[in-house]
PDB file of C-alpha atoms in Angstrom:
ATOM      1  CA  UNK T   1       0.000   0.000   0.000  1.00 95.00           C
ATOM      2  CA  UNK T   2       1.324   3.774  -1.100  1.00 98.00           C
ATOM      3  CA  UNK T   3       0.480   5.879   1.623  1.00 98.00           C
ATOM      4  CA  UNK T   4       0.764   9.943   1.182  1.00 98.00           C
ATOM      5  CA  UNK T   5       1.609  10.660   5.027  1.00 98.00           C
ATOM      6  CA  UNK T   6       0.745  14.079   4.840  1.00 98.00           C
ATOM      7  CA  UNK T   7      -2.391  15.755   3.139  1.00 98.00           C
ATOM      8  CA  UNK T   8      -4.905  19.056   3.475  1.00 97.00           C
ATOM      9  CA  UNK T   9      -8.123  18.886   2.429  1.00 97.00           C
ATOM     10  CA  UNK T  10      -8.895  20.067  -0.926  1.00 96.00           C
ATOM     11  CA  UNK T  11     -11.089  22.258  -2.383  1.00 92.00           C
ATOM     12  CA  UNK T  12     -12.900  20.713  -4.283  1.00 95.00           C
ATOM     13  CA  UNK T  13     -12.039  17.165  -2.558  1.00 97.00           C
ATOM     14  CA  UNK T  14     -12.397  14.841  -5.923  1.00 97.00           C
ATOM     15  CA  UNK T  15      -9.483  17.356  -7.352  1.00 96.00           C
ATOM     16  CA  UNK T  16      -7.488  15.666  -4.441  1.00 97.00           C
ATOM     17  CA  UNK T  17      -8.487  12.004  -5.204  1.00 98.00           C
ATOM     18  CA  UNK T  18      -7.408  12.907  -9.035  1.00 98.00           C
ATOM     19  CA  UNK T  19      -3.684  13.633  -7.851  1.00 98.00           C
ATOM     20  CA  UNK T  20      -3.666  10.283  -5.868  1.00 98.00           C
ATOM     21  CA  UNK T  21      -4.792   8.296  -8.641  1.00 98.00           C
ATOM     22  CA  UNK T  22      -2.130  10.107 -11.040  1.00 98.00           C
ATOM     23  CA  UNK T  23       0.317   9.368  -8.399  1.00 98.00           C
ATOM     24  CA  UNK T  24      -0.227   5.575  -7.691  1.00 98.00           C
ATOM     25  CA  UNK T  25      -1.099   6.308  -4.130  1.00 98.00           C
ATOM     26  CA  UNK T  26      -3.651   4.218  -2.473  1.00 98.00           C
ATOM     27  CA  UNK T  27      -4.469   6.382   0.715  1.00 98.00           C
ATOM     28  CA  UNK T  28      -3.606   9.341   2.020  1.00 98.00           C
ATOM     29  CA  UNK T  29      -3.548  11.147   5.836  1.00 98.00           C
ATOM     30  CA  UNK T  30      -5.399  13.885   5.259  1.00 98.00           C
ATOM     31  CA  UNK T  31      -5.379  17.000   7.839  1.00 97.00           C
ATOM     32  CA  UNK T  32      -7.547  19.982   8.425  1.00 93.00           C
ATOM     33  CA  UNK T  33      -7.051  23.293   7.149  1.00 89.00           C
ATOM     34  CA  UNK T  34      -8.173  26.876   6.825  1.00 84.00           C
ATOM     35  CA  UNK T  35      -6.229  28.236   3.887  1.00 82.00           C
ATOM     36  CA  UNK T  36      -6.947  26.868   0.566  1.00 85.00           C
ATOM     37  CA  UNK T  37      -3.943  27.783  -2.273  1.00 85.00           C
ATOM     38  CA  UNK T  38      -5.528  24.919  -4.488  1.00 86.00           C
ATOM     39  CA  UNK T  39      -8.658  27.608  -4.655  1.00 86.00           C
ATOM     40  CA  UNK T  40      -6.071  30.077  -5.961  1.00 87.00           C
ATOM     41  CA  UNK T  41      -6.560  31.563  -9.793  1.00 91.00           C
ATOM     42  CA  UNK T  42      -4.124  34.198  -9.379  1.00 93.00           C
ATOM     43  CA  UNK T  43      -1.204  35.979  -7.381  1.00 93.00           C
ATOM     44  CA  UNK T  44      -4.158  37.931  -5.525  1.00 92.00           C
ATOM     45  CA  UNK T  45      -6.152  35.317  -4.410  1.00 85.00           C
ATOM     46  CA  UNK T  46      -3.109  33.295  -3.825  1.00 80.00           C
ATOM     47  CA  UNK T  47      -2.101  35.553  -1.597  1.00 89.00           C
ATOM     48  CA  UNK T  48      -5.074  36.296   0.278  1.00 85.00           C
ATOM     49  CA  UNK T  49      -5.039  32.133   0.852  1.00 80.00           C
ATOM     50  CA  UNK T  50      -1.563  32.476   2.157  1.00 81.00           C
ATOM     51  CA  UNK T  51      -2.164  35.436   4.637  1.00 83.00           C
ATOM     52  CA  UNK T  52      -4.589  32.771   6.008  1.00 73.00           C
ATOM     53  CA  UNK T  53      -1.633  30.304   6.900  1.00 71.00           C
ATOM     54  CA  UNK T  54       0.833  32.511   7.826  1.00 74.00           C
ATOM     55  CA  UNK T  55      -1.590  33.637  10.232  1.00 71.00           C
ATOM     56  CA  UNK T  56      -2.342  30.550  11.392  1.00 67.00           C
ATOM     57  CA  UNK T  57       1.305  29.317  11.689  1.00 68.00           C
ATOM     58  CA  UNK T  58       1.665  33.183  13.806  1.00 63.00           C
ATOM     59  CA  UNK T  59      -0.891  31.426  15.985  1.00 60.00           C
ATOM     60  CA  UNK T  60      -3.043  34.643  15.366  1.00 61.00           C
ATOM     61  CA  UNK T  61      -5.861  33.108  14.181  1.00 58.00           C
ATOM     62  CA  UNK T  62     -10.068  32.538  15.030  1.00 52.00           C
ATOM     63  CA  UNK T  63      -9.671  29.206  16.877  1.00 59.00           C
ATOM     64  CA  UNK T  64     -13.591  29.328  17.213  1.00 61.00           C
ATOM     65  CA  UNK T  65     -14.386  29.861  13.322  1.00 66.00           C
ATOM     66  CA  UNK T  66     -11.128  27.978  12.544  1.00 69.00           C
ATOM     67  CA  UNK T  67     -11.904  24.818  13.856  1.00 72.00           C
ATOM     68  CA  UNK T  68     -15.608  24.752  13.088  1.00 82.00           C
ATOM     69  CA  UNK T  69     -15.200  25.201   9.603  1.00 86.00           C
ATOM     70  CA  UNK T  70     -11.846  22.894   9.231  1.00 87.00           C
ATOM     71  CA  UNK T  71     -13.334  20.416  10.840  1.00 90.00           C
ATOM     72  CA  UNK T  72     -16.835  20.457   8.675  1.00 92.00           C
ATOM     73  CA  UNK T  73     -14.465  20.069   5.963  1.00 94.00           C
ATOM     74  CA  UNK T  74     -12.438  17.074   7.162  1.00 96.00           C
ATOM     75  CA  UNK T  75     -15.768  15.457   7.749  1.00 95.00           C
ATOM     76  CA  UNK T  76     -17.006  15.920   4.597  1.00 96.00           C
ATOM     77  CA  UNK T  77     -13.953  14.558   3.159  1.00 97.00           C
ATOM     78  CA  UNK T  78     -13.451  11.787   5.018  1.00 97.00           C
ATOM     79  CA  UNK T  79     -17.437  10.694   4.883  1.00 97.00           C
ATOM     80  CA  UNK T  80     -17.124  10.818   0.649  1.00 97.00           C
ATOM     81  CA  UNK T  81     -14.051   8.805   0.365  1.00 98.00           C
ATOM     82  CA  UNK T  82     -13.265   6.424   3.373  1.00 97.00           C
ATOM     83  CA  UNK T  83     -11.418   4.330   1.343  1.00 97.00           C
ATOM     84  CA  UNK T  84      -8.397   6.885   0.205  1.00 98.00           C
ATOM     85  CA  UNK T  85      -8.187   9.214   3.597  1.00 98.00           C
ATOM     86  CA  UNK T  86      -6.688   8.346   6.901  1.00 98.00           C
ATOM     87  CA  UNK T  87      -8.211  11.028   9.296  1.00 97.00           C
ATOM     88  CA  UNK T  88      -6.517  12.748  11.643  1.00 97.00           C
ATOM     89  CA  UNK T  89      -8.102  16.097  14.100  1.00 95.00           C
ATOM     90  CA  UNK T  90      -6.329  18.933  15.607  1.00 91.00           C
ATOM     91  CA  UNK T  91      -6.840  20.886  18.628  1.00 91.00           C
ATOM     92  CA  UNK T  92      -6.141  24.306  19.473  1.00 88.00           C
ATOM     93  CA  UNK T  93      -3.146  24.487  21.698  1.00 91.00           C
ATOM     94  CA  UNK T  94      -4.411  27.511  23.980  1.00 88.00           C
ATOM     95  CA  UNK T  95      -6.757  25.721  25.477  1.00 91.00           C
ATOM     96  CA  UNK T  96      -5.966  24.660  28.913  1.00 93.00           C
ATOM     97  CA  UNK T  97      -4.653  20.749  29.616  1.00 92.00           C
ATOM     98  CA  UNK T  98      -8.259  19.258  30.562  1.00 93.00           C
ATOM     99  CA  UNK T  99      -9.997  20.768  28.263  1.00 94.00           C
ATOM    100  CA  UNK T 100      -7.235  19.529  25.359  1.00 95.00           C
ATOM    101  CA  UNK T 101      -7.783  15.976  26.683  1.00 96.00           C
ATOM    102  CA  UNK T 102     -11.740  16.011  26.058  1.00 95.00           C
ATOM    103  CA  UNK T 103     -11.704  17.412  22.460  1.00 93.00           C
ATOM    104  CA  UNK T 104      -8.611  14.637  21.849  1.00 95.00           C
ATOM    105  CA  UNK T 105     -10.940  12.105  23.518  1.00 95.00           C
ATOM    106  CA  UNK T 106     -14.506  13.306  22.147  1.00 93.00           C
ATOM    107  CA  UNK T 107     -13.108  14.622  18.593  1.00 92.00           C
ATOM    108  CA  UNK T 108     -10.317  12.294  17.600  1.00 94.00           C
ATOM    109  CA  UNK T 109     -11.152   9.245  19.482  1.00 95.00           C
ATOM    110  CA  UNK T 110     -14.769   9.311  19.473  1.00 94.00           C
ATOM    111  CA  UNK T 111     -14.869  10.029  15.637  1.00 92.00           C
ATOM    112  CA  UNK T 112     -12.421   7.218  14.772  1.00 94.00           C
ATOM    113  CA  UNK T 113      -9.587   9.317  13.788  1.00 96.00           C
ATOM    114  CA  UNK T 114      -6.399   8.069  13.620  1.00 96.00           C
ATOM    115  CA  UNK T 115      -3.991  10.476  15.162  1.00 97.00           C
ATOM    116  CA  UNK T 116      -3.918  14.074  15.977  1.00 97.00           C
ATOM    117  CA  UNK T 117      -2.030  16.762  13.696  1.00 90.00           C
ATOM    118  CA  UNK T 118      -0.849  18.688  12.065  1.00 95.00           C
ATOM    119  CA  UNK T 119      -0.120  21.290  14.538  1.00 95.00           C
ATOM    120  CA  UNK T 120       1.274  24.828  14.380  1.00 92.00           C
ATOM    121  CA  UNK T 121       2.454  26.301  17.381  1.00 93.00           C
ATOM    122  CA  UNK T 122       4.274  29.596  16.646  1.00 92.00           C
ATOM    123  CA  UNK T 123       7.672  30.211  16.365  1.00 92.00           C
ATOM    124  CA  UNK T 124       9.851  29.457  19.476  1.00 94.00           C
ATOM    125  CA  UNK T 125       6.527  27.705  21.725  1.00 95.00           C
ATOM    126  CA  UNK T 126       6.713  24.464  20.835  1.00 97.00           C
ATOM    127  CA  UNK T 127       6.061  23.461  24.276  1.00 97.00           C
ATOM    128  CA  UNK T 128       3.096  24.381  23.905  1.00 96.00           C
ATOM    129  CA  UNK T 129       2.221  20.723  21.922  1.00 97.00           C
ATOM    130  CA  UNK T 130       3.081  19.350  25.655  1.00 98.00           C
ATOM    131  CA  UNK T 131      -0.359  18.467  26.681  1.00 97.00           C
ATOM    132  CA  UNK T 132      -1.313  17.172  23.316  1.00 98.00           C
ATOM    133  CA  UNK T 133       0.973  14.289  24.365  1.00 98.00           C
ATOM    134  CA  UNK T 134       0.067  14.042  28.170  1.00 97.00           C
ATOM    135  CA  UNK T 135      -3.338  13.738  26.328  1.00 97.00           C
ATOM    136  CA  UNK T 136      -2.333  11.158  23.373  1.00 97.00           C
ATOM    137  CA  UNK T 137      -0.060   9.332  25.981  1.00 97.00           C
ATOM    138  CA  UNK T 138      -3.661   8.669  27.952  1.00 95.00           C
ATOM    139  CA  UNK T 139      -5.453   7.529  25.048  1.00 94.00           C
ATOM    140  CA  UNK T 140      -2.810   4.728  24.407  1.00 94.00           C
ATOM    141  CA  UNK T 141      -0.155   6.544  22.242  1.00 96.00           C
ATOM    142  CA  UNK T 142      -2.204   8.338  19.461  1.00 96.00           C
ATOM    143  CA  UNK T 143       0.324   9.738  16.739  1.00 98.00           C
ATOM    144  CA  UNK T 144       1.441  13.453  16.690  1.00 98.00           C
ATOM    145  CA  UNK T 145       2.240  15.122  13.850  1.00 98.00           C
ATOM    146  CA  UNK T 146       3.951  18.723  14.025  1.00 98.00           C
ATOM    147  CA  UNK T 147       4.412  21.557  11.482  1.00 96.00           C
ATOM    148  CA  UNK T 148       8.211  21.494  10.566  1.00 96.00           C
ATOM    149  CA  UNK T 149       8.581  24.405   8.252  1.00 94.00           C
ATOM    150  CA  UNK T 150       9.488  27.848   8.880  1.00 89.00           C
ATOM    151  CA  UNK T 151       8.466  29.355  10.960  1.00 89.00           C
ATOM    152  CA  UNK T 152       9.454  26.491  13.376  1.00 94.00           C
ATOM    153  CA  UNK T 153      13.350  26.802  14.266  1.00 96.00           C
ATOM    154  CA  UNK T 154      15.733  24.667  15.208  1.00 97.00           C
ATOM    155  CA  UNK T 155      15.570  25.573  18.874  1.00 97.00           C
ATOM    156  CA  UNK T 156      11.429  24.516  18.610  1.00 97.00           C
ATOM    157  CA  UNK T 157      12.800  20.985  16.833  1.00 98.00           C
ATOM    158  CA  UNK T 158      15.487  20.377  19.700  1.00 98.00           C
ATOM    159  CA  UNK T 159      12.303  21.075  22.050  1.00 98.00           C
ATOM    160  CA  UNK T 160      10.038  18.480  19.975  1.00 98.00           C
ATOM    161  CA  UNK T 161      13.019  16.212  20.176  1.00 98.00           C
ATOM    162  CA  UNK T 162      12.909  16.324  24.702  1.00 98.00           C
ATOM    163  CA  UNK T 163       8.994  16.016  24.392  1.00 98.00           C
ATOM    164  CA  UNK T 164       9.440  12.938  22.875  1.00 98.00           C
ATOM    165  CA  UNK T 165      11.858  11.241  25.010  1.00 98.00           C
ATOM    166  CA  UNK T 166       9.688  12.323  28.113  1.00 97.00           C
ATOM    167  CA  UNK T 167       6.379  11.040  26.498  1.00 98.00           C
ATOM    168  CA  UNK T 168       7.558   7.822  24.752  1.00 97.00           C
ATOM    169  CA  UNK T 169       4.748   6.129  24.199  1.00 97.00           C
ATOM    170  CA  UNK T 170       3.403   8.800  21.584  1.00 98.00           C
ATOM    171  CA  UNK T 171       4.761   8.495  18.097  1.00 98.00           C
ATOM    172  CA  UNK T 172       5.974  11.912  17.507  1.00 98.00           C
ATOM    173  CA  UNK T 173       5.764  12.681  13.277  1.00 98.00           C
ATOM    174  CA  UNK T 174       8.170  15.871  12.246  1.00 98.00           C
ATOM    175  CA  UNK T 175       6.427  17.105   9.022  1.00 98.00           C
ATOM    176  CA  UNK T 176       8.369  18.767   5.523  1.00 97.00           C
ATOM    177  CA  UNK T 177      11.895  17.316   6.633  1.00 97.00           C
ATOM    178  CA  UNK T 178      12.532  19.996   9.522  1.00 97.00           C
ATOM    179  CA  UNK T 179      12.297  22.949   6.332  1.00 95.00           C
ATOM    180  CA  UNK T 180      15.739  24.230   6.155  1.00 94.00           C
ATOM    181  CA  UNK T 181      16.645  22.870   9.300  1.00 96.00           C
ATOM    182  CA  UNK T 182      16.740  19.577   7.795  1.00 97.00           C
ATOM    183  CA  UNK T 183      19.805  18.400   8.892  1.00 97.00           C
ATOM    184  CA  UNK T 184      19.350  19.327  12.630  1.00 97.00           C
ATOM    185  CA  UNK T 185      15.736  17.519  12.195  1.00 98.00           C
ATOM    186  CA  UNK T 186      17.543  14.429  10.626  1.00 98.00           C
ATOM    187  CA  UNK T 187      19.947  14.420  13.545  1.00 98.00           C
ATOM    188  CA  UNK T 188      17.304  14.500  16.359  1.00 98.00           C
ATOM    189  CA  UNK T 189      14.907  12.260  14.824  1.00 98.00           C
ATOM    190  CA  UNK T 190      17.774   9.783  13.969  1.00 98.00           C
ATOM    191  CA  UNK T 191      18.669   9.464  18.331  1.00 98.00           C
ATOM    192  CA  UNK T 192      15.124   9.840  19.448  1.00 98.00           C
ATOM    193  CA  UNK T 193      13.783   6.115  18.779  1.00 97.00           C
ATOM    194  CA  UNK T 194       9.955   7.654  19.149  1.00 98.00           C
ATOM    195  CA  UNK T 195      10.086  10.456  16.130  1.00 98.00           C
ATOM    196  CA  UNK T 196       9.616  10.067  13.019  1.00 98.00           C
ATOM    197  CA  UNK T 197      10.483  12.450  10.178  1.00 98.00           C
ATOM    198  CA  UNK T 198       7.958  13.032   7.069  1.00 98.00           C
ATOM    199  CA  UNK T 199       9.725  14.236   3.922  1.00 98.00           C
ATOM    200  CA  UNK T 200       7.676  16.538   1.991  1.00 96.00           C
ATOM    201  CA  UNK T 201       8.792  20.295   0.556  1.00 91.00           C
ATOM    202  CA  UNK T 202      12.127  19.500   0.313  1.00 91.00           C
ATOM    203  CA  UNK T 203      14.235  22.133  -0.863  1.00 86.00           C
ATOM    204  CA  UNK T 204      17.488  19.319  -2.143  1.00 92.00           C
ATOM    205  CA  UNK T 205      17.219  15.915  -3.223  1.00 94.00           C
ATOM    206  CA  UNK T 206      19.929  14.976  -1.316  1.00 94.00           C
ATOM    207  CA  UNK T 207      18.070  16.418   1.800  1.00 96.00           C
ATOM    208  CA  UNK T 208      15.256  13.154   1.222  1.00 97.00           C
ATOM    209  CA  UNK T 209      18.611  10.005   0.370  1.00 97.00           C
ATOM    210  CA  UNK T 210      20.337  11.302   3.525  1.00 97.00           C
ATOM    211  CA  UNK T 211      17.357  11.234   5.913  1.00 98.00           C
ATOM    212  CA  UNK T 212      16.217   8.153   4.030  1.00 98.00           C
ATOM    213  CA  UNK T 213      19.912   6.553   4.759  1.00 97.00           C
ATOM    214  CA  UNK T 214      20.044   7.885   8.300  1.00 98.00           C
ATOM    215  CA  UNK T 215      16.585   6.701   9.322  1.00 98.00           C
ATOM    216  CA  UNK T 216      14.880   4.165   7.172  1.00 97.00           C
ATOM    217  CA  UNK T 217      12.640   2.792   9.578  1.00 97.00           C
ATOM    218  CA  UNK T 218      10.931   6.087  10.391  1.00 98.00           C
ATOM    219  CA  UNK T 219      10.802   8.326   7.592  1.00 98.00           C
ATOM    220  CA  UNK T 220       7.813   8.846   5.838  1.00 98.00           C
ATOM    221  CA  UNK T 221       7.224   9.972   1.973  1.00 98.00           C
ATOM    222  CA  UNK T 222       4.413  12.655   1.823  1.00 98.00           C
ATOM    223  CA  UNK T 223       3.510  15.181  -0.126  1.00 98.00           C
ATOM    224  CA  UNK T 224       1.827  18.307   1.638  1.00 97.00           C
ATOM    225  CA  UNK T 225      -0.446  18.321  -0.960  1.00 97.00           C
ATOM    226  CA  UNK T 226      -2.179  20.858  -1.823  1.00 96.00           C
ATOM    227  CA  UNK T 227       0.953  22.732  -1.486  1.00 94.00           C
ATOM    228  CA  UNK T 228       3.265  19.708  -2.995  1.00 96.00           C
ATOM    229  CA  UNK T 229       2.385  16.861  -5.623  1.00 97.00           C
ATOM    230  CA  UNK T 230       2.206  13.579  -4.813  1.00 98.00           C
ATOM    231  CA  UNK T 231       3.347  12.487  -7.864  1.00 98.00           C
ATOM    232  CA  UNK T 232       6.577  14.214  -7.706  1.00 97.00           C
ATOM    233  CA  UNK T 233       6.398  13.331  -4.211  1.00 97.00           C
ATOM    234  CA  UNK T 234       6.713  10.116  -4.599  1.00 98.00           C
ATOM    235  CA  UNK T 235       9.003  10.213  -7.983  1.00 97.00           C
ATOM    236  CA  UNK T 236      11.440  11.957  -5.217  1.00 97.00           C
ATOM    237  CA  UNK T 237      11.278   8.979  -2.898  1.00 98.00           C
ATOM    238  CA  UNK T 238      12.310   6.350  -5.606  1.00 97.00           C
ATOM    239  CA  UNK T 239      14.731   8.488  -7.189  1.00 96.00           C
ATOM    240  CA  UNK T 240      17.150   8.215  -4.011  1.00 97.00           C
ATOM    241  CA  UNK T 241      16.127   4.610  -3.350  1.00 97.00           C
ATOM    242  CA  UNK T 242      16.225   1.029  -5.162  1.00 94.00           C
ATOM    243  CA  UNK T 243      13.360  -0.805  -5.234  1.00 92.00           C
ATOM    244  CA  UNK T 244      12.606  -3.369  -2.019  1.00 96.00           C
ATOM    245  CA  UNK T 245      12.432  -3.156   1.758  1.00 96.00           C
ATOM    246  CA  UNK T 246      13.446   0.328   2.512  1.00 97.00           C
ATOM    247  CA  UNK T 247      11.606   1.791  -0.411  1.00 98.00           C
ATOM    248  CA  UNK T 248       8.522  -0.118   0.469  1.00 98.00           C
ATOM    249  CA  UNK T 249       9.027   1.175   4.580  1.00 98.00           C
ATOM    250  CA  UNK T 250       9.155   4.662   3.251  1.00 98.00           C
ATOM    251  CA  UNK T 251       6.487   4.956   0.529  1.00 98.00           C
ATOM    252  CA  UNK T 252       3.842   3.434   2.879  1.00 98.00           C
ATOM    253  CA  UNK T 253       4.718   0.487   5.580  1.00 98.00           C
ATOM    254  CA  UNK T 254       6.121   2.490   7.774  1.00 98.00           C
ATOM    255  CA  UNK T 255       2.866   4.695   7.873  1.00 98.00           C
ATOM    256  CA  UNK T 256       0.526   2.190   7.431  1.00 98.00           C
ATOM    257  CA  UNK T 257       1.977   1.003  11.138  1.00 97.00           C
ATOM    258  CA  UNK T 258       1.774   4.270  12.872  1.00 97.00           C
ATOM    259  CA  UNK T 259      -1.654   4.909  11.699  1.00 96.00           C
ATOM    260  CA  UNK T 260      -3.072   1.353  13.043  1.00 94.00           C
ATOM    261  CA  UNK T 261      -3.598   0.077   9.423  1.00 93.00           C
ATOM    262  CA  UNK T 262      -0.992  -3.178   9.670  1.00 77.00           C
TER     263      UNK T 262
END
């Protein structure tokens, strides 16, 4: 099974399932989102989409209109093609620890979902994801997957990488290779046994063979789609590998374990 470990919902969704199909990918973990650049038919619009991530990823945003709307949409999704999408919720991190703990339990457990992610907390708080895994650690060891892009820094990765030695029994999922701290992302997720590093956005190809070589047991091929391809995604993936165990961990094993599938 080819399994696209990181996805937004799309605008319209079928668009979505088109790209999977052109890519060879059987499933894909599909996430919630406000901004949609897919909706984008110029630089205008695009950027108007845009202003709605960066001020998301600012942690600036509506959390009340946010999550009602993102999460109609992952519904919707998820109810029209259970077959491609592995569902995962979010939650917003300002909320204090009890409350965190019953929307993980009522809106991620109690709708089936399979982990929790991905999550955005801004620039230099990534501490802030602590309770998400006091919570996940409680409801058995629910996957966590966290933003890895800019704006998070290096100092935020190194914080990810003590969260998860002090909450091992919670799969902890670094998304878009660290960004351009790759190599420091590689690094941590290589001598932290419980992270995992997903490889989409990156900037080098030799940024995906290295972290591929370093840790082939826990690094994941997605594609951030809407904002990457899967097909070149994946094309990526089996450019800097040969064909057989470690390509097959990579391109969907590995994920199809962490998300209870195998």
């Amino acid at each position: 099974m080819i399994i696209d470990a990181h996805s937004h919902v799309h605008d319209p969704v079928p668009g979505h399932i088109t790209l999977l199909d052109d890519a060879g990918v059987d499933r894909a973990v599909l996430f919630m989102t406000r901004p949609h650049p897919e909706r984008a038919t110029d630089l205008v619009s695009l950027r108007r989409e845009m202003a709605i991530l960066q001020n998301r990823l600012q942690g600036n945003d509506d959390h009340a209109d946010t999550y009602r709307t993102a999460w109609a949409e992952l519904d919707a999704a998820l109810a029209a093609f259970p077959d491609r999408f592995i569902g995962c919720g979010s939650v917003p991190l300002d909320l204090p620890g009890e409350q965190i703990s019953a929307v993980i339990e009522r809106e991620v457990v109690g709708r089936g979902l399979r982990g929790i992610g991905e999550l955005t907390p801004p620039p230099g708080q990534a501490a802030r994801i602590e309770p998400v895994l006091q919570a996940c650690t409680d409801q058995g060891g629910l996957p966590v997957v966290v933003h890895g892009f800019a704006p998070t820094t290096a100092d935020d990765l190194r914080t990810l990488a003590e969260l998860a030695r002090r909450y091992p029994r919670v799969p902890l999922v670094v998304s878009q290779l660290g960004g351009l701290n790759w190599m420091d992302a590689v690094e941590l997720v290589r001598d932290t046994p419980t992270m995992y590093l997903e490889l989409s956005t990156a900037n080098i190809i030799f940024a995906v063979r290295l972290a591929i070589t370093e840790i082939p047991e826990r690094t994941l091929f997605g594609s951030d789609a809407p904002y990457g391809d899967p097909l070149l995604s994946r094309s990526t993936v089996e450019r800097v590998t040969t064909s057989g165990e470690i390509r097959d961990r990579v391109l969907g094993a590995t994920a199809a374990t962490l998300f209870g599938l195998a």
